[in-house]
PDB file of C-alpha atoms and ligand atoms in Angstrom:
ATOM      1  CA  MET D   1     -16.048  -9.470 -17.432  1.00 52.00           C
ATOM      2  CA  LYS D   2     -16.737  -7.655 -13.959  1.00 62.00           C
ATOM      3  CA  ARG D   3     -19.325  -4.840 -13.573  1.00 74.00           C
ATOM      4  CA  GLN D   4     -17.791  -1.470 -14.722  1.00 83.00           C
ATOM      5  CA  PRO D   5     -16.295   0.383 -13.134  1.00 95.00           C
ATOM      6  CA  LEU D   6     -14.044  -1.558 -11.164  1.00 97.00           C
ATOM      7  CA  LYS D   7     -13.325  -0.107  -7.755  1.00 98.00           C
ATOM      8  CA  VAL D   8      -9.559   0.012  -7.390  1.00 98.00           C
ATOM      9  CA  GLY D   9      -7.610   0.853  -4.103  1.00 98.00           C
ATOM     10  CA  PHE D  10      -3.953   1.726  -4.297  1.00 98.00           C
ATOM     11  CA  ASP D  11      -1.571   1.817  -1.274  1.00 96.00           C
ATOM     12  CA  LEU D  12       0.738   4.730  -1.546  1.00 92.00           C
ATOM     13  CA  ASP D  13       4.094   3.866  -0.009  1.00 87.00           C
ATOM     14  CA  GLY D  14       5.657   1.136  -2.446  1.00 87.00           C
ATOM     15  CA  VAL D  15       2.739   0.775  -4.920  1.00 93.00           C
ATOM     16  CA  LEU D  16       2.160   4.568  -6.186  1.00 94.00           C
ATOM     17  CA  LEU D  17       5.401   5.734  -5.057  1.00 88.00           C
ATOM     18  CA  TYR D  18       8.319   3.012  -5.844  1.00 80.00           C
ATOM     19  CA  ASN D  19      10.316   2.728  -2.558  1.00 67.00           C
ATOM     20  CA  PRO D  20      13.688   0.862  -2.662  1.00 61.00           C
ATOM     21  CA  ALA D  21      13.826   0.613   1.020  1.00 59.00           C
ATOM     22  CA  ARG D  22      10.851  -1.510   0.824  1.00 56.00           C
ATOM     23  CA  ILE D  23      13.280  -4.607   0.252  1.00 53.00           C
ATOM     24  CA  PHE D  24      14.186  -4.297   3.683  1.00 57.00           C
ATOM     25  CA  ARG D  25      10.877  -5.279   5.107  1.00 57.00           C
ATOM     26  CA  PRO D  26      12.128  -9.036   6.252  1.00 55.00           C
ATOM     27  CA  VAL D  27      15.347  -7.649   7.662  1.00 59.00           C
ATOM     28  CA  ILE D  28      13.198  -5.099   9.689  1.00 62.00           C
ATOM     29  CA  VAL D  29      11.083  -8.219  11.112  1.00 62.00           C
ATOM     30  CA  PHE D  30      13.826 -10.053  11.820  1.00 62.00           C
ATOM     31  CA  PHE D  31      15.367  -6.860  14.199  1.00 62.00           C
ATOM     32  CA  LYS D  32      11.943  -6.348  15.585  1.00 63.00           C
ATOM     33  CA  GLN D  33      11.692 -10.062  16.834  1.00 64.00           C
ATOM     34  CA  LEU D  34      14.801  -9.711  18.109  1.00 64.00           C
ATOM     35  CA  PHE D  35      14.446  -6.345  20.079  1.00 65.00           C
ATOM     36  CA  LEU D  36      10.953  -5.498  20.386  1.00 64.00           C
ATOM     37  CA  PRO D  37       9.516  -9.447  20.699  1.00 63.00           C
ATOM     38  CA  GLU D  38       6.122  -7.735  22.601  1.00 62.00           C
ATOM     39  CA  GLU D  39       5.246  -6.061  19.306  1.00 58.00           C
ATOM     40  CA  LYS D  40       5.788  -9.169  17.313  1.00 55.00           C
ATOM     41  CA  ASP D  41       2.408  -9.051  15.814  1.00 59.00           C
ATOM     42  CA  LYS D  42       2.214  -5.587  15.918  1.00 63.00           C
ATOM     43  CA  PHE D  43       3.005  -2.747  13.628  1.00 63.00           C
ATOM     44  CA  HIS D  44       5.381  -0.411  15.718  1.00 60.00           C
ATOM     45  CA  LEU D  45       4.063   3.002  16.067  1.00 64.00           C
ATOM     46  CA  PRO D  46       6.438   5.988  16.411  1.00 66.00           C
ATOM     47  CA  LYS D  47       5.503   7.643  19.875  1.00 71.00           C
ATOM     48  CA  THR D  48       8.913   9.492  20.495  1.00 73.00           C
ATOM     49  CA  GLY D  49      10.278  12.370  18.782  1.00 75.00           C
ATOM     50  CA  LEU D  50      13.109  10.437  17.675  1.00 73.00           C
ATOM     51  CA  GLU D  51      11.176   7.473  16.796  1.00 69.00           C
ATOM     52  CA  LYS D  52       9.084   9.796  14.274  1.00 72.00           C
ATOM     53  CA  PHE D  53      12.050  11.166  12.860  1.00 70.00           C
ATOM     54  CA  ILE D  54      13.485   7.942  11.993  1.00 67.00           C
ATOM     55  CA  TRP D  55      10.292   7.102  10.569  1.00 66.00           C
ATOM     56  CA  TRP D  56      10.073  10.085   8.485  1.00 68.00           C
ATOM     57  CA  ILE D  57      13.819   9.613   6.964  1.00 66.00           C
ATOM     58  CA  LEU D  58      12.674   5.794   5.771  1.00 66.00           C
ATOM     59  CA  HIS D  59       9.320   7.233   4.555  1.00 62.00           C
ATOM     60  CA  LYS D  60      12.057   9.783   2.692  1.00 62.00           C
ATOM     61  CA  SER D  61      13.365   6.733   0.705  1.00 60.00           C
ATOM     62  CA  SER D  62       9.883   6.952  -1.166  1.00 55.00           C
ATOM     63  CA  PHE D  63      11.057   9.316  -3.658  1.00 67.00           C
ATOM     64  CA  MET D  64       9.512   8.454  -6.947  1.00 80.00           C
ATOM     65  CA  PRO D  65       6.392   7.894  -8.352  1.00 88.00           C
ATOM     66  CA  ALA D  66       6.272   4.353 -10.319  1.00 89.00           C
ATOM     67  CA  PRO D  67       5.595   4.062 -13.591  1.00 90.00           C
ATOM     68  CA  GLY D  68       2.420   3.072 -14.230  1.00 94.00           C
ATOM     69  CA  LEU D  69       0.453   6.817 -12.572  1.00 94.00           C
ATOM     70  CA  LYS D  70      -0.408   7.337 -16.166  1.00 94.00           C
ATOM     71  CA  ASP D  71      -2.369   3.910 -17.004  1.00 96.00           C
ATOM     72  CA  ILE D  72      -4.493   4.537 -13.813  1.00 97.00           C
ATOM     73  CA  GLU D  73      -5.452   8.073 -15.004  1.00 96.00           C
ATOM     74  CA  SER D  74      -6.099   6.374 -18.698  1.00 95.00           C
ATOM     75  CA  LEU D  75      -8.329   3.681 -16.751  1.00 96.00           C
ATOM     76  CA  VAL D  76     -10.066   6.071 -14.951  1.00 97.00           C
ATOM     77  CA  GLU D  77     -11.051   8.463 -18.230  1.00 96.00           C
ATOM     78  CA  LYS D  78     -12.411   5.383 -19.968  1.00 95.00           C
ATOM     79  CA  LYS D  79     -14.624   4.700 -16.658  1.00 95.00           C
ATOM     80  CA  GLN D  80     -13.087   1.010 -16.278  1.00 96.00           C
ATOM     81  CA  ILE D  81     -12.112   1.807 -12.924  1.00 97.00           C
ATOM     82  CA  LYS D  82     -12.641   4.225  -9.986  1.00 98.00           C
ATOM     83  CA  ALA D  83      -9.242   4.724  -8.399  1.00 98.00           C
ATOM     84  CA  TYR D  84      -8.713   5.233  -4.564  1.00 98.00           C
ATOM     85  CA  ILE D  85      -5.564   5.471  -2.285  1.00 97.00           C
ATOM     86  CA  VAL D  86      -5.881   3.752   0.979  1.00 97.00           C
ATOM     87  CA  SER D  87      -2.437   4.986   2.524  1.00 95.00           C
ATOM     88  CA  ALA D  88      -1.893   3.518   6.539  1.00 93.00           C
ATOM     89  CA  ARG D  89       0.829   6.050   6.928  1.00 87.00           C
ATOM     90  CA  TYR D  90       0.334   7.908  10.406  1.00 83.00           C
ATOM     91  CA  GLU D  91      -0.788  11.025  11.659  1.00 80.00           C
ATOM     92  CA  SER D  92       3.052  12.212  11.812  1.00 76.00           C
ATOM     93  CA  LEU D  93       3.468  12.024   8.157  1.00 79.00           C
ATOM     94  CA  LYS D  94       0.310  13.974   7.216  1.00 86.00           C
ATOM     95  CA  SER D  95       2.147  16.869   5.441  1.00 87.00           C
ATOM     96  CA  ASP D  96       4.592  14.623   3.391  1.00 84.00           C
ATOM     97  CA  PHE D  97       1.678  12.627   2.268  1.00 89.00           C
ATOM     98  CA  ASN D  98      -0.373  15.756   1.106  1.00 91.00           C
ATOM     99  CA  SER D  99       2.707  16.952  -0.444  1.00 90.00           C
ATOM    100  CA  TRP D 100       3.027  13.870  -2.466  1.00 89.00           C
ATOM    101  CA  ILE D 101      -0.430  13.579  -3.216  1.00 92.00           C
ATOM    102  CA  LYS D 102      -0.196  17.075  -4.901  1.00 93.00           C
ATOM    103  CA  LYS D 103       3.182  16.228  -6.760  1.00 91.00           C
ATOM    104  CA  ILE D 104       1.895  13.170  -8.469  1.00 92.00           C
ATOM    105  CA  GLY D 105      -1.628  15.148  -9.100  1.00 92.00           C
ATOM    106  CA  VAL D 106      -3.806  12.026  -8.469  1.00 93.00           C
ATOM    107  CA  ASN D 107      -6.408  14.409  -6.743  1.00 92.00           C
ATOM    108  CA  LYS D 108      -7.989  15.092 -10.303  1.00 93.00           C
ATOM    109  CA  TYR D 109      -8.561  11.794 -11.109  1.00 96.00           C
ATOM    110  CA  PHE D 110      -8.657   9.641  -8.042  1.00 97.00           C
ATOM    111  CA  SER D 111     -12.432   9.057  -6.107  1.00 97.00           C
ATOM    112  CA  GLY D 112     -10.730   8.877  -2.719  1.00 97.00           C
ATOM    113  CA  ILE D 113      -8.015   9.651  -0.579  1.00 96.00           C
ATOM    114  CA  TYR D 114      -7.444   8.326   2.576  1.00 95.00           C
ATOM    115  CA  TYR D 115      -4.753   7.652   5.230  1.00 92.00           C
ATOM    116  CA  ASN D 116      -4.236   6.698   8.987  1.00 91.00           C
ATOM    117  CA  ASN D 117      -5.397   9.529  10.746  1.00 88.00           C
ATOM    118  CA  ASN D 118      -6.270   8.149  13.935  1.00 90.00           C
ATOM    119  CA  ASP D 119      -2.925   5.966  14.065  1.00 90.00           C
ATOM    120  CA  GLU D 120      -4.786   2.412  14.061  1.00 92.00           C
ATOM    121  CA  GLN D 121      -3.202  -0.788  13.308  1.00 94.00           C
ATOM    122  CA  PRO D 122      -2.000  -0.137   9.467  1.00 95.00           C
ATOM    123  CA  HIS D 123      -3.498  -3.671   8.815  1.00 96.00           C
ATOM    124  CA  LEU D 124      -7.133  -2.693  10.280  1.00 97.00           C
ATOM    125  CA  PHE D 125      -6.599   0.722   9.009  1.00 97.00           C
ATOM    126  CA  LYS D 126      -6.719  -0.752   5.379  1.00 98.00           C
ATOM    127  CA  GLU D 127      -9.356  -3.902   6.263  1.00 98.00           C
ATOM    128  CA  ASN D 128     -11.447  -1.659   7.404  1.00 97.00           C
ATOM    129  CA  MET D 129     -11.491   0.913   4.439  1.00 98.00           C
ATOM    130  CA  ILE D 130     -11.750  -1.562   2.127  1.00 98.00           C
ATOM    131  CA  ASN D 131     -14.627  -3.171   3.548  1.00 97.00           C
ATOM    132  CA  LYS D 132     -16.198   0.328   4.023  1.00 97.00           C
ATOM    133  CA  LEU D 133     -15.422   1.164   0.255  1.00 97.00           C
ATOM    134  CA  LYS D 134     -16.523  -2.241  -1.009  1.00 97.00           C
ATOM    135  CA  LEU D 135     -13.290  -2.337  -3.166  1.00 98.00           C
ATOM    136  CA  ASP D 136     -13.029  -4.813  -5.860  1.00 97.00           C
ATOM    137  CA  ILE D 137      -9.242  -4.943  -5.817  1.00 98.00           C
ATOM    138  CA  PHE D 138      -6.870  -3.816  -3.498  1.00 98.00           C
ATOM    139  CA  VAL D 139      -3.198  -3.404  -4.258  1.00 98.00           C
ATOM    140  CA  GLU D 140      -0.243  -3.280  -1.498  1.00 97.00           C
ATOM    141  CA  ASP D 141       3.266  -4.396  -1.218  1.00 93.00           C
ATOM    142  CA  ASN D 142       3.508  -5.745   2.201  1.00 92.00           C
ATOM    143  CA  TRP D 143       3.329  -9.478   2.357  1.00 93.00           C
ATOM    144  CA  ASP D 144       2.529  -9.054   6.151  1.00 94.00           C
ATOM    145  CA  ILE D 145      -0.821  -6.931   5.087  1.00 96.00           C
ATOM    146  CA  VAL D 146      -1.711  -8.451   2.011  1.00 97.00           C
ATOM    147  CA  SER D 147      -1.914 -11.796   4.296  1.00 96.00           C
ATOM    148  CA  HIS D 148      -4.178 -10.244   6.571  1.00 97.00           C
ATOM    149  CA  LEU D 149      -6.100  -8.664   4.163  1.00 98.00           C
ATOM    150  CA  PHE D 150      -6.794 -11.670   2.190  1.00 97.00           C
ATOM    151  CA  ARG D 151      -8.199 -13.714   5.111  1.00 96.00           C
ATOM    152  CA  LYS D 152      -9.969 -10.777   6.394  1.00 96.00           C
ATOM    153  CA  THR D 153     -11.590  -9.033   3.082  1.00 96.00           C
ATOM    154  CA  LYS D 154     -13.681 -10.182   0.107  1.00 95.00           C
ATOM    155  CA  SER D 155     -11.821  -7.984  -2.226  1.00 97.00           C
ATOM    156  CA  GLU D 156      -8.842  -9.468  -4.567  1.00 97.00           C
ATOM    157  CA  ILE D 157      -6.026  -8.513  -2.991  1.00 98.00           C
ATOM    158  CA  PHE D 158      -3.103  -7.593  -5.587  1.00 98.00           C
ATOM    159  CA  TRP D 159       0.683  -8.193  -4.024  1.00 97.00           C
ATOM    160  CA  ILE D 160       3.721  -6.259  -5.741  1.00 94.00           C
ATOM    161  CA  TYR D 161       6.550  -8.319  -4.446  1.00 92.00           C
ATOM    162  CA  ASN D 162       9.843  -7.460  -3.549  1.00 82.00           C
ATOM    163  CA  LEU D 163      13.145  -9.685  -3.892  1.00 76.00           C
ATOM    164  CA  PHE D 164      13.615 -10.839  -0.631  1.00 77.00           C
ATOM    165  CA  ASP D 165      10.054 -12.621  -0.518  1.00 84.00           C
ATOM    166  CA  ARG D 166       9.696 -13.249  -3.785  1.00 84.00           C
ATOM    167  CA  LYS D 167       9.807 -17.200  -3.289  1.00 91.00           C
ATOM    168  CA  ILE D 168       6.195 -16.833  -1.366  1.00 95.00           C
ATOM    169  CA  ILE D 169       3.750 -18.239  -3.270  1.00 96.00           C
ATOM    170  CA  TYR D 170       0.820 -15.995  -3.961  1.00 97.00           C
ATOM    171  CA  LYS D 171      -1.931 -15.982  -6.477  1.00 95.00           C
ATOM    172  CA  ASN D 172      -1.956 -12.679  -7.307  1.00 97.00           C
ATOM    173  CA  LYS D 173       1.666 -11.542  -7.313  1.00 97.00           C
ATOM    174  CA  PHE D 174       3.342  -8.574  -9.363  1.00 96.00           C
ATOM    175  CA  SER D 175       6.578  -7.519  -9.782  1.00 92.00           C
ATOM    176  CA  SER D 176       5.576  -4.145 -10.458  1.00 92.00           C
ATOM    177  CA  LEU D 177       2.780  -1.449 -10.420  1.00 95.00           C
ATOM    178  CA  LYS D 178       2.803  -1.828 -14.240  1.00 95.00           C
ATOM    179  CA  LYS D 179       2.128  -5.702 -14.248  1.00 96.00           C
ATOM    180  CA  ALA D 180      -0.632  -5.633 -11.882  1.00 97.00           C
ATOM    181  CA  LEU D 181      -2.245  -3.104 -14.042  1.00 97.00           C
ATOM    182  CA  LEU D 182      -2.007  -5.064 -17.159  1.00 96.00           C
ATOM    183  CA  LYS D 183      -3.714  -8.149 -14.897  1.00 97.00           C
ATOM    184  CA  ILE D 184      -6.502  -5.432 -14.245  1.00 96.00           C
ATOM    185  CA  ASN D 185      -6.729  -4.173 -17.713  1.00 94.00           C
ATOM    186  CA  SER D 186      -7.143  -7.988 -18.857  1.00 94.00           C
ATOM    187  CA  MET D 187     -10.009  -8.406 -16.203  1.00 93.00           C
ATOM    188  CA  ILE D 188     -11.852  -5.403 -17.837  1.00 89.00           C
ATOM    189  CA  ASN D 189     -11.225  -6.311 -21.588  1.00 78.00           C
TER     190      ASN D 189
HETATM  191 MG1   MG E   1       3.252   0.053   1.296  1.00 67.55          MG
END
């Protein structure tokens, strides 16, 4: 058993918010290699008004709270975990971010809620935050970010995978937030 409470960080889009659009990640990577080869290893940062609008529409598809939020609340109440949100959402999505935080009511029981207000590269922002907060576990849905954090942090990176990426071999992979929380529960009890 690890020391308690465990410090557990959660990504927002695709983890705390269920996002059907995340199954398109491999498709987006493919088109990016085709049209933006110079950005192959980077995440595209929306610059023009149109791009920001498209980004906003994509994020609008993160439309429902994921099953499992109640389980996080009860783990926090039992003082078994301390929960954090580390989202790499860009500054242009701030008001949408805040309204989701309000809607899912997490500010009452989460110890810290962070988003990418300086528009850093998402994987670097998350790496820095995980190290700064000294998280024991971080739950993330984007495979590109998982594979970066796995190499660059000491935290255990839990991956919530999607249909197209399911063949990737990785130790801590889960089909849903609920399943990831079951594993966290088993580490505590
Ligand atoms: Mg995500």
